[in-house]
Coordinates of C-alpha atoms and ligand atoms in Angstrom, one line a residue:
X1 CA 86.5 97.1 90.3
X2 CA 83.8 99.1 91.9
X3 CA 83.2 98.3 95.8
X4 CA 79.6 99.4 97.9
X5 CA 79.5 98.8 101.2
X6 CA 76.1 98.6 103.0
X7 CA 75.3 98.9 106.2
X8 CA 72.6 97.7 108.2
X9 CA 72.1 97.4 112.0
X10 CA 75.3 95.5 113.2
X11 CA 76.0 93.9 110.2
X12 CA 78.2 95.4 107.6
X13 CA 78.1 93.7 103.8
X14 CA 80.3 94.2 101.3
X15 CA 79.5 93.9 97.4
X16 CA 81.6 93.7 94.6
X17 CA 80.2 95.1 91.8
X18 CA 81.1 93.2 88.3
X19 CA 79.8 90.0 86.9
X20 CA 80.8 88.3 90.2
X21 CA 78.1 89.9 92.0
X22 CA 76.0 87.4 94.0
X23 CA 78.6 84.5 93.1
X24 CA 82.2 83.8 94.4
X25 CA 82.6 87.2 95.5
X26 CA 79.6 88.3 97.8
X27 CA 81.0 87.9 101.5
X28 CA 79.0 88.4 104.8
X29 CA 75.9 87.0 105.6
X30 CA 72.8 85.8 102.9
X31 CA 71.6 88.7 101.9
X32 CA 67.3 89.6 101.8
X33 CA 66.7 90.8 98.7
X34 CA 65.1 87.6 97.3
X35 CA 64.5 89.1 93.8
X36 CA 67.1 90.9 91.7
X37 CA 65.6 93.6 90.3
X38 CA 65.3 94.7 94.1
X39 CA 68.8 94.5 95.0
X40 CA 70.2 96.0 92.2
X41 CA 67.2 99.4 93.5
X42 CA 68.8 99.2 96.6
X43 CA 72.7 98.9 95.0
X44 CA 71.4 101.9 92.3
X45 CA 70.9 104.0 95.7
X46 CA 73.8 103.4 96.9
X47 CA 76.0 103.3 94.6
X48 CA 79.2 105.6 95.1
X49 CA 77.6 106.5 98.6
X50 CA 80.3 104.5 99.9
X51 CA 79.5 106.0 103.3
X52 CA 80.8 104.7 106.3
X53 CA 78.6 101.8 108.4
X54 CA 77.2 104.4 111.5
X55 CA 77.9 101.0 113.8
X56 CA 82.0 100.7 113.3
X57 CA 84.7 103.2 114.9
X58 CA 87.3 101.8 112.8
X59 CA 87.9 104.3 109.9
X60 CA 87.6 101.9 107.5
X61 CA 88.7 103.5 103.8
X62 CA 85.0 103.0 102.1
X63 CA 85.9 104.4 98.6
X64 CA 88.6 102.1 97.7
X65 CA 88.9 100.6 94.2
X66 CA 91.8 98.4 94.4
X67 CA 91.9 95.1 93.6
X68 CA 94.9 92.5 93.9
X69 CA 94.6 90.1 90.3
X70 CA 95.6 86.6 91.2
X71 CA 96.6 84.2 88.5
X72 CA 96.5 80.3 89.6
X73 CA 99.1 78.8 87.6
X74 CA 97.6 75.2 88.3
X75 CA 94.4 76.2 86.3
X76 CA 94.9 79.2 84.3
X77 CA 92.5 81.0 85.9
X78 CA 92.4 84.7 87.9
X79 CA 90.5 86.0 90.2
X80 CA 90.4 89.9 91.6
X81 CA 90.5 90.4 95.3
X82 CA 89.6 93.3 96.8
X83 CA 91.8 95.2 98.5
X84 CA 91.1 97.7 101.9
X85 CA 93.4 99.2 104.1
X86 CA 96.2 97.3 102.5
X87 CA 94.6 94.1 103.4
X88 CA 93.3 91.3 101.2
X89 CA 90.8 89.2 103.4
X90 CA 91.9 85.5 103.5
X91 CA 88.7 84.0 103.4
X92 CA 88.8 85.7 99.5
X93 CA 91.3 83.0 99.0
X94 CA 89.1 80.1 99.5
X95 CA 87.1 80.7 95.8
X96 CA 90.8 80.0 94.5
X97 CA 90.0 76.2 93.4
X98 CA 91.5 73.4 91.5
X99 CA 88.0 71.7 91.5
X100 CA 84.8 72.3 92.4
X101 CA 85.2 69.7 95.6
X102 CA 88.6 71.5 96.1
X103 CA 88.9 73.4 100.2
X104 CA 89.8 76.4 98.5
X105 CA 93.3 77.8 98.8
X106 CA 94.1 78.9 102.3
X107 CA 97.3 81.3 103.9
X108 CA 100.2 80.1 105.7
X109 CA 101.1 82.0 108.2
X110 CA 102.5 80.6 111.2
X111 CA 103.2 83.3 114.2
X112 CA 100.9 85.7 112.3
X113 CA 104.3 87.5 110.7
X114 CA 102.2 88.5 108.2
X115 CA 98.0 88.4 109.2
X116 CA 96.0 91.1 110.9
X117 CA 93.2 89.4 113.3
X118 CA 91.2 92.0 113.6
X119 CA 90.3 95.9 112.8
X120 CA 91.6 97.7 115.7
X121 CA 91.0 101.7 116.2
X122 CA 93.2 101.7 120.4
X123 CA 96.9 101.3 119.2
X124 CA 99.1 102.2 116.5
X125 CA 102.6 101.3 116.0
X126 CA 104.8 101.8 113.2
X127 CA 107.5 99.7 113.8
X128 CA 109.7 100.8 111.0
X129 CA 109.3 104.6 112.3
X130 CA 109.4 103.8 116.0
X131 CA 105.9 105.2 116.4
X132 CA 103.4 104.2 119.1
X133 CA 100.4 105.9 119.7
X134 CA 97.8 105.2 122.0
X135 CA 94.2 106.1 120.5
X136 CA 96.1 108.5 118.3
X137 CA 98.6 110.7 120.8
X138 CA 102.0 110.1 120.5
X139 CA 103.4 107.7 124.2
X140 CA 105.6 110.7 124.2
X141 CA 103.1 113.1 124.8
X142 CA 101.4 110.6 126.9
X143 CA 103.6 109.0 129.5
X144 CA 104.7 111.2 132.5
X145 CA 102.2 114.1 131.3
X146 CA 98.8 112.2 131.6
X147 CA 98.5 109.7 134.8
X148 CA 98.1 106.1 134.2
X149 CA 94.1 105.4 135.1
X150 CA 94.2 108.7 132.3
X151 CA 95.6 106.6 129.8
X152 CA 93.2 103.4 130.5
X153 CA 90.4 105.3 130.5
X154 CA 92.0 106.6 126.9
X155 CA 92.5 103.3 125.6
X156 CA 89.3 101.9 127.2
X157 CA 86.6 104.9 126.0
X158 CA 88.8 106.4 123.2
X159 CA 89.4 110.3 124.6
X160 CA 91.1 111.2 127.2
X161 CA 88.9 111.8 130.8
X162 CA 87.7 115.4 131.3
X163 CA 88.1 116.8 135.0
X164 CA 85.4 115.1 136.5
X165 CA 85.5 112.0 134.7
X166 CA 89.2 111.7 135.8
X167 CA 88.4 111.8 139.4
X168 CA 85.3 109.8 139.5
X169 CA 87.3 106.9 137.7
X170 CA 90.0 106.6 140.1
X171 CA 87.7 106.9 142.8
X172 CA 86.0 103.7 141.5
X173 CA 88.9 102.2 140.7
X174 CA 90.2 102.9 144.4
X175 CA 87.4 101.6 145.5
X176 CA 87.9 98.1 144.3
X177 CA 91.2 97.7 144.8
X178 CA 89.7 95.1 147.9
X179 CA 89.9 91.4 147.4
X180 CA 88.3 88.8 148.8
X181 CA 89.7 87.4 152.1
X182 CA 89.4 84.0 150.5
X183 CA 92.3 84.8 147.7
X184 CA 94.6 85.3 150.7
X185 CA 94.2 81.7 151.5
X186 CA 94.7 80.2 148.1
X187 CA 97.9 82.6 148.5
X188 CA 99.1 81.1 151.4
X189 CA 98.6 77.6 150.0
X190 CA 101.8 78.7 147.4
X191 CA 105.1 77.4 148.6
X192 CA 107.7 80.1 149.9
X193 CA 109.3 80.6 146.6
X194 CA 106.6 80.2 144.1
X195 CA 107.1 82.6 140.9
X196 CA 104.6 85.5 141.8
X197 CA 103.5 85.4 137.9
X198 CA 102.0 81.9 138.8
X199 CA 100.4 83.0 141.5
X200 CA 99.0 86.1 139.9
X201 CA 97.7 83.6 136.7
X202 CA 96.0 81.6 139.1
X203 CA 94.5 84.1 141.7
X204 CA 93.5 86.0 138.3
X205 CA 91.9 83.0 137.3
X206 CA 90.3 82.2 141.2
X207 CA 88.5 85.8 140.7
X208 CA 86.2 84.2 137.7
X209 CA 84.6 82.0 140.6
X210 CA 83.9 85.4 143.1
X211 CA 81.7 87.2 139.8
X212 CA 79.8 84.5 138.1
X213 CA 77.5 87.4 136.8
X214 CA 80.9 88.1 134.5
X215 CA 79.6 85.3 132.3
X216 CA 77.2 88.0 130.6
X217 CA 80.3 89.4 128.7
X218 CA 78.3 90.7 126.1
X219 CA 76.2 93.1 128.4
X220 CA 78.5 96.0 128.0
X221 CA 77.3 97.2 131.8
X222 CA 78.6 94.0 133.1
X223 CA 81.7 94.6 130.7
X224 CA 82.9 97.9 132.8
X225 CA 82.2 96.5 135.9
X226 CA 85.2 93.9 135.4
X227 CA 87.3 96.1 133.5
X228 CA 86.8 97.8 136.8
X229 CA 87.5 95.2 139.2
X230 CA 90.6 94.1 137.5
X231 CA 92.3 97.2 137.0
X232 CA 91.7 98.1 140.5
X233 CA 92.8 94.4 142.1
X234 CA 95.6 93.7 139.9
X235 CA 98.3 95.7 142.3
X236 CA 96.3 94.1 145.1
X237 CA 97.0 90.6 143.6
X238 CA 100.7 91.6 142.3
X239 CA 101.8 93.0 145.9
X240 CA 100.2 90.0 148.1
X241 CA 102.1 87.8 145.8
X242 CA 105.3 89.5 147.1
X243 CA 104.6 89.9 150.3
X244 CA 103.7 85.9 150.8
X245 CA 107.4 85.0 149.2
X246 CA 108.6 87.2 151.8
X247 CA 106.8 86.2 154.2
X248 CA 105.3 89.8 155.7
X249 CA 102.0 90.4 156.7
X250 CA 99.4 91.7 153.7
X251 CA 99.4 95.2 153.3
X252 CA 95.3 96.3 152.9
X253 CA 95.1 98.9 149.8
X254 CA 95.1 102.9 150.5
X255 CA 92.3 104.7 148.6
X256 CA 93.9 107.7 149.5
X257 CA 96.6 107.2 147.2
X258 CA 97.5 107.2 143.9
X259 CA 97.0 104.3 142.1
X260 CA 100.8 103.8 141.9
X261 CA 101.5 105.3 145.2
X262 CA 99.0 102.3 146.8
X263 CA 100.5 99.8 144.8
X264 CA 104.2 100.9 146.6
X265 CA 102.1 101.1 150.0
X266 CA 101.2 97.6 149.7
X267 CA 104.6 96.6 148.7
X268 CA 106.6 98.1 151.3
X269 CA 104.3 99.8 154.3
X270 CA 105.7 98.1 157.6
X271 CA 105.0 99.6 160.8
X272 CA 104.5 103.0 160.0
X273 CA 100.8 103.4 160.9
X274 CA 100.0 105.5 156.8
X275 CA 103.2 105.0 153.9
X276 CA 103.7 107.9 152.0
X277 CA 105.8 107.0 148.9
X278 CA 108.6 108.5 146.9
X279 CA 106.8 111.3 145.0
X280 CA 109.5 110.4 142.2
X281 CA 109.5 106.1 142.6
X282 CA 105.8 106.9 142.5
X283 CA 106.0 109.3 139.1
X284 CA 108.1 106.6 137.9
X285 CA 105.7 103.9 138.1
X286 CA 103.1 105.9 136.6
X287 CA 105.0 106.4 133.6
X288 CA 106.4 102.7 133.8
X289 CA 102.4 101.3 133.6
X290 CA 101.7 103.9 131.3
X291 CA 104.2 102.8 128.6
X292 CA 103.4 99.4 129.2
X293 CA 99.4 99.8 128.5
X294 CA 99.1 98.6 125.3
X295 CA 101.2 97.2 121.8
X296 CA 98.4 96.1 119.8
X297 CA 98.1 92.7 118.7
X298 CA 101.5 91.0 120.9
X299 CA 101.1 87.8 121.9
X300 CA 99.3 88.1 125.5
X301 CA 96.2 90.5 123.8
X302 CA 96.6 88.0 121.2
X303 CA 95.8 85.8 124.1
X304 CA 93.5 87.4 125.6
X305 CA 91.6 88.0 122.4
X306 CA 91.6 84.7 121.3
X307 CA 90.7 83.4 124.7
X308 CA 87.6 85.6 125.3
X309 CA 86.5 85.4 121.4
X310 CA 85.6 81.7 122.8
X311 CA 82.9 83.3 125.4
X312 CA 84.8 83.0 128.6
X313 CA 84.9 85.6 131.3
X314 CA 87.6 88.4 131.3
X315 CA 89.0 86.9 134.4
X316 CA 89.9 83.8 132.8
X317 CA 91.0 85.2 129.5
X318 CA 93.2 87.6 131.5
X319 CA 95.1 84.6 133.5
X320 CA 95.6 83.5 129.9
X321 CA 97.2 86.5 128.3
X322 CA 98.8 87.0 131.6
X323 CA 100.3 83.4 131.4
X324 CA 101.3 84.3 127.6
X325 CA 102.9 87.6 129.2
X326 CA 105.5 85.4 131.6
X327 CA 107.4 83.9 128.5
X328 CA 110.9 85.1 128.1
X329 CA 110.3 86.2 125.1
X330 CA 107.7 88.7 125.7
X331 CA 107.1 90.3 129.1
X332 CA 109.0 87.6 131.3
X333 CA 112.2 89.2 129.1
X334 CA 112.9 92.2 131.4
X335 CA 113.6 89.2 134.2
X336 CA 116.1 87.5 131.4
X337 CA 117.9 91.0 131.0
X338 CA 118.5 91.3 134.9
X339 CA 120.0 87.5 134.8
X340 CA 121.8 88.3 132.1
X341 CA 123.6 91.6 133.3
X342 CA 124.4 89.6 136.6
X343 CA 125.9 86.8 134.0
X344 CA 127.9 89.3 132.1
X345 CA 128.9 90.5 135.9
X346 CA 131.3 93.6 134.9
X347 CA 131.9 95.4 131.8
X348 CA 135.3 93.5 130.9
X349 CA 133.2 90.6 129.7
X350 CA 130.6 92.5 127.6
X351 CA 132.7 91.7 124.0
X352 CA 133.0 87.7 125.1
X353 CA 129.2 88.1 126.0
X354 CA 128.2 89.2 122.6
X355 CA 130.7 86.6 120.7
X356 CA 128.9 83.7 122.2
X357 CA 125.4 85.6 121.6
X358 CA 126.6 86.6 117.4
X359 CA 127.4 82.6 117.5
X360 CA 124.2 81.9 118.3
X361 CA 124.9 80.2 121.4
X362 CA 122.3 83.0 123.4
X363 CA 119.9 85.7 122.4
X364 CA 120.9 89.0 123.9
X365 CA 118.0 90.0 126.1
X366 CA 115.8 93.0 125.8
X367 CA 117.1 93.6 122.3
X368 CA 114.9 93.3 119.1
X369 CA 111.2 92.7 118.6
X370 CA 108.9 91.6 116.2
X371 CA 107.8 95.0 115.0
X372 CA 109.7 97.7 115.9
X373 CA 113.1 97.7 113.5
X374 CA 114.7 100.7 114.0
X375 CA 114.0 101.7 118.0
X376 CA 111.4 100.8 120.3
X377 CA 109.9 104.2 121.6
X378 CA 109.5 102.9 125.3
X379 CA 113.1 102.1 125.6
X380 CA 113.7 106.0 124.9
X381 CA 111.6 107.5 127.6
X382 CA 112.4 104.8 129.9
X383 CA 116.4 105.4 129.8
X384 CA 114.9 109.1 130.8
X385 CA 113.4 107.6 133.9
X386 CA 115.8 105.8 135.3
X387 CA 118.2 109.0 135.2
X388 CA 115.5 110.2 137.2
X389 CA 115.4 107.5 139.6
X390 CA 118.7 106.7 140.0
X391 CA 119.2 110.4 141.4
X392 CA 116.9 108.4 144.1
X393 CA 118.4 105.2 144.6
X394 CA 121.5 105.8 143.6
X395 CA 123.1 104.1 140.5
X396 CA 122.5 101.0 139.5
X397 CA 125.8 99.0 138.6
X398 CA 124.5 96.9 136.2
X399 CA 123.6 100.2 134.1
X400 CA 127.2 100.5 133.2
X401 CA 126.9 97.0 131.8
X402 CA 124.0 97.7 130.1
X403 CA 125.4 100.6 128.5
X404 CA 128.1 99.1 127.0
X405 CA 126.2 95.7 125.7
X406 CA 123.6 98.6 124.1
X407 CA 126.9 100.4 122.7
X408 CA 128.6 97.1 121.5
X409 CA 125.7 95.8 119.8
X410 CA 124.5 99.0 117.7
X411 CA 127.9 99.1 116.3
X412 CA 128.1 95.8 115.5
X413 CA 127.1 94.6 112.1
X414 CA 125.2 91.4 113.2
X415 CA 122.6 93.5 115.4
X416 CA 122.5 96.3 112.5
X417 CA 121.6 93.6 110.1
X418 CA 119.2 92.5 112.2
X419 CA 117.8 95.7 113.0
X420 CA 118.1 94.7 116.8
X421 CA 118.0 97.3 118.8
X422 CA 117.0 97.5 122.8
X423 CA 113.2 97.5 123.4
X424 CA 111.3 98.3 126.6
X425 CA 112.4 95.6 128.9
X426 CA 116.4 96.8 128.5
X427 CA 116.0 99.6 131.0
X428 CA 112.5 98.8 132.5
X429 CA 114.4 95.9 134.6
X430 CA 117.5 98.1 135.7
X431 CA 115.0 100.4 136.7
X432 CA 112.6 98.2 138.7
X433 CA 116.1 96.9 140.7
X434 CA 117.2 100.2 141.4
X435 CA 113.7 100.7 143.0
X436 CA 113.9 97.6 145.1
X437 CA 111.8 95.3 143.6
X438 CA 113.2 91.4 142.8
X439 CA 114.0 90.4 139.6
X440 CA 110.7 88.0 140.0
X441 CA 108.4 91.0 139.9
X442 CA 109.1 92.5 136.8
X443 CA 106.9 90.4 134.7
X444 CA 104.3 91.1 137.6
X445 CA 104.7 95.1 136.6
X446 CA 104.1 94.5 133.2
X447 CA 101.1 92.4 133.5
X448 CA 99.5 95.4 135.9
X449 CA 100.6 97.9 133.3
X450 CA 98.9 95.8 130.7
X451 CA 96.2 95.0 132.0
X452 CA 93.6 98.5 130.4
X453 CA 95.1 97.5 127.1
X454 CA 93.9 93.8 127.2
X455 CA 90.6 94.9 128.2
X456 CA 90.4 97.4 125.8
X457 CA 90.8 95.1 123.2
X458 CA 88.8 92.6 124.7
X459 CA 85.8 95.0 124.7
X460 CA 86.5 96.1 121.2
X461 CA 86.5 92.4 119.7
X462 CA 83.3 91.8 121.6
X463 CA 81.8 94.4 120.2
X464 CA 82.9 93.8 116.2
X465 CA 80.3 92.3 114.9
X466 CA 83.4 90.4 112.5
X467 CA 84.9 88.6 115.4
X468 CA 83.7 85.1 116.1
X469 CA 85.6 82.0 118.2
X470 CA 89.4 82.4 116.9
X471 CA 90.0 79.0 115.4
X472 CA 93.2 78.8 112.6
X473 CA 93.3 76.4 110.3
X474 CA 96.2 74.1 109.7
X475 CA 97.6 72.4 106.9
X476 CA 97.9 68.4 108.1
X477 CA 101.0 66.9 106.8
X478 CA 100.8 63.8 109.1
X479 CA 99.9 60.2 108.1
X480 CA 96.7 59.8 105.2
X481 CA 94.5 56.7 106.4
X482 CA 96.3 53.9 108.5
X483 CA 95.2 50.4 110.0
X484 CA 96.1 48.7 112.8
X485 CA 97.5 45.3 112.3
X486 CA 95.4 42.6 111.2
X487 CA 93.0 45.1 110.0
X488 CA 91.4 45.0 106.5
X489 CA 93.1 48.0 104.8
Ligands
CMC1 N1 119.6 88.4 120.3 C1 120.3 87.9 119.3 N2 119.8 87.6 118.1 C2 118.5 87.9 117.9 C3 117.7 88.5 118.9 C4 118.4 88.8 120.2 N3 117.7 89.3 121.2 N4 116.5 88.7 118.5 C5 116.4 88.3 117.2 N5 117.7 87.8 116.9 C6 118.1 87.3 115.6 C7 117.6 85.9 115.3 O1 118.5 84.9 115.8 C8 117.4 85.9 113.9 O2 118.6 85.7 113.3 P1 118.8 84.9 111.9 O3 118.0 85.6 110.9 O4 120.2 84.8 111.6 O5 118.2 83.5 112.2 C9 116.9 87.3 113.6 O6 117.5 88.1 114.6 C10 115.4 87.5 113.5 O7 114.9 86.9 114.8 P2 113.4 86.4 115.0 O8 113.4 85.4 116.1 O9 112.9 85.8 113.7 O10 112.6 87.7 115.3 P3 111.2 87.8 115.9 O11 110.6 89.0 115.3 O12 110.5 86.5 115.6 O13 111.4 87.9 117.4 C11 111.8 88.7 119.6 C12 111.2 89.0 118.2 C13 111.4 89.9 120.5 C14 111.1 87.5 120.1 C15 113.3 88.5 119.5 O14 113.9 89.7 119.0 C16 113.9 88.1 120.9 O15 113.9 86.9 121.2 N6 114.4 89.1 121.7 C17 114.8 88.8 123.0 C18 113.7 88.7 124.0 C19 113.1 90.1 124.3 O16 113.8 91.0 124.6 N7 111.7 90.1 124.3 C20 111.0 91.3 124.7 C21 110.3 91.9 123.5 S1 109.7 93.6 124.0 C22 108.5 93.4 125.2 C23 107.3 92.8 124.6 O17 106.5 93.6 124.1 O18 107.1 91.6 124.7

């Protein structure tokens, strides 16, 4: 079945040429042509122009002619959906009817194993391959060879800076690396040993109240100046939030310095009147943030997506995918793996240690994900870091640990079934140890190393004219109509 796209301003319609036209079919907005004869000029014009609409990035595949023919077994009846970039859309479903005062059929899909939420041109992963690419260049070719605020600006404007655009974004960035005085008091208010990932949601959060102009988060201007702010007073927030639970004096940020050498400056600087980190710890972190930046649609840019699609400022929908980020089971998971090397405790134990994880009594930590099923990229160049670190530190004990539950478990049939295999937070943790940092801080990395790619994607849903307030459906299986007692029913 032949499919036109049209294009006009913002809006992108999509027609379906057959007998359908102007019934079931038609999606996007009413169309104008009140008569016709006058659509069909306007469809004779176009049709097999299939051009792209000049208003999206996303590379949508115009010309496509598929069609996936659905048979309802309850009614006899079939309907043909189109199909583009291997996608049906669900809303499609809803002509699907029983009756004509029939919802309309709807998807199931809980945890989105199975839904894309949105057309996305920043990050491609292909899980099966253990591919990642970051506005098309391989994170190979990416991390260690192009500095961090390179790679945000990549994932944020789509090519990589030239030589002046480089410089003149880390100079801004550097420059607002400052937070208000006021978020050092809300600090202090924590208790001695609060979590620094709560403290970083909710001084992430506090900023909303310092920019009320942030509200405009359709004015693309006002946009870049918080993508600004937050990249830049994310280290800022991370490093006071260790320095309170240790109770040391705030280090001030260092514009001088890289943006990972003034995150390290205002972790560790004591007395020494400038710090001047480890050009390698330094290196390391780059690369660290780097391969953290983005992983498409996970749960915290699911998050922050979602949260920002309801109108709310990037500060608040940040302390929301950063909240969504602490869970053990996404970036809080490099903390798990540290606790559970210290449980395993020396190499002897590792075979008992997986026993009681094949019997399902514990998940081995940092191994598996949701998309990648044959290796996770990061995990690669991150076991090339740490050699590189630990030549540094010195070696990390639990690495020998670590080693064997990664040797154990890719022999073993229930992880190769499973295509488990280690994913970033594995090696990121042993790393992070070796380099000083408590266990409590990893997530805190992450989220700082996250942080271009949930703004990247927060700017990109703002601007697709598709998006609107995420709102799922459900299906209710609860109670049909009840009384209370006494009640006519
Ligand atoms: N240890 C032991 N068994 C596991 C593990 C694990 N780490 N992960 C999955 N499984 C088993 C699970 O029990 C299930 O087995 P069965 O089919 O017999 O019920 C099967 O593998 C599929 O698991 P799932 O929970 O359906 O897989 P998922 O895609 O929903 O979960 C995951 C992905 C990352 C949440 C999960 O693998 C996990 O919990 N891993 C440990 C936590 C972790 O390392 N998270 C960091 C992810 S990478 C950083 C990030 O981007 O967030």
């Amino acid at each position: 079945m032949p499919v036109v796209y049209l294009s006009h301003g913002r809006h992108r319609w999509r027609m379906i040429l057959s007998g359908l036209v102007g019934r079931d079919l038609l999606a996007g907005p009413s169309l104008a042509w009140d008569r016709p004869e006058n659509f069909l000029a306007e469809v004779k014009d176009l049709w097999g122009v299939c051009r792209p609409p000049i208003d999206t990035a996303y590379g949508l595949d115009m010309t496509t002619n598929d069609t996936l023919r659905v048979t309802d077994s309850r009614t006899g009846r079939s309907y043909e959906l189109p199909i583009v970039d291997g996608a049906i859309r669900a809303i499609d479903l809803r002509q699907i009817k029983t009756s004509d005062d029939d919802f309309g059929m709807l998807s199931y899909d809980p945890a989105f194993q199975n839904t894309a939420s949105c057309r996305s041109a920043i990050t491609f992963i292909d899980g099966e391959k253990g591919i990642l690419r970051y506005r098309g260049y391989p994170i190979d070719a990416l991390a260690g060879k192009a500095s961090f605020l390179d790679v945000a600006w990549l994932l944020l404007r789509g090519d990589m800076p030239d030589k002046s655009e480089s410089a003149s974004w880390a100079h801004q960035i550097a420059h607002h690396t400052y937070v208000h005085e006021n978020v050092k008091k809300f600090i202090d208010g924590f208790h001695h040993d609060a979590h620094p990932m709560g403290i970083l949601v909710s001084t992430l959060a506090a900023l909303s109240t310092f920019y009320p102009e942030a509200k405009a988060v359709h004015d693309r201007d006002c946009q870049d100046q918080q993508v600004v702010r937050l990249i830049g007073k994310m280290p800022t927030l991370a490093a006071f939030a260790y320095r309170h639970a240790r109770g040391l004096p705030y280090a001030y940020p260092d514009d001088e310095l890289s943006y990972a050498g003034n995150f390290l400056n205002m972790m560790r600087k004591m007395t020494e009147p400038k710090y001047s980190p480890d050009p390698v710890l330094e290196h390391a972190i780059d690369v660290l943030l780097t391969l953290h930046a983005d992983h498409e649609q996970n749960c915290s840019t699911n998050a922050m997506r979602g949260v920002a699609s309801s109108g709310v400022d990037p500060y608040l929908a940040a302390a929301a995918a950063a909240a969504a980020l602490y869970g053990p089971l996404h970036g809080g998971a490099n903390e798990q793996v540290l606790n559970m090397l210290r449980e395993v405790g020396s190499v002897q134990n590792v075979p008992g240690y997986i026993k009681r994880v094949k019997s399902g009594e514990l998940r081995l930590m940092g191994f598996g994900h949701r998309v990648y099923k044959n290796f996770d990229p990061r995990a690669t160049i991150i076991k090339g870091v740490a050699d590189e670190v630990f030549e540094v530190t010195g070696r990390n004990p639990l690495l020998d640990i670590a080693l064997e539950l990664e040797r154990i478990a890719l022999e073993d049939d229930y992880f190769v079934s499973r295509k488990l295999y280690p994913n970033v937070d594995f090696y990121s943790g042993i790393i992070y140890q070796a380099m000083g940092f408590p266990v409590a801080m990893f997530p805190v990395l992450f989220a700082i190393g996250r942080m271009p790619g949930w703004l990247a994607q927060w700017q990109e849903g703002a601007a697709d004219s598709e998006q609107k307030i995420a709102r799922p459906r459900q299906i209710y299986v609860g109670e049909t109509l009840r009384h209370l007692d006494g009640e006519d029913g």
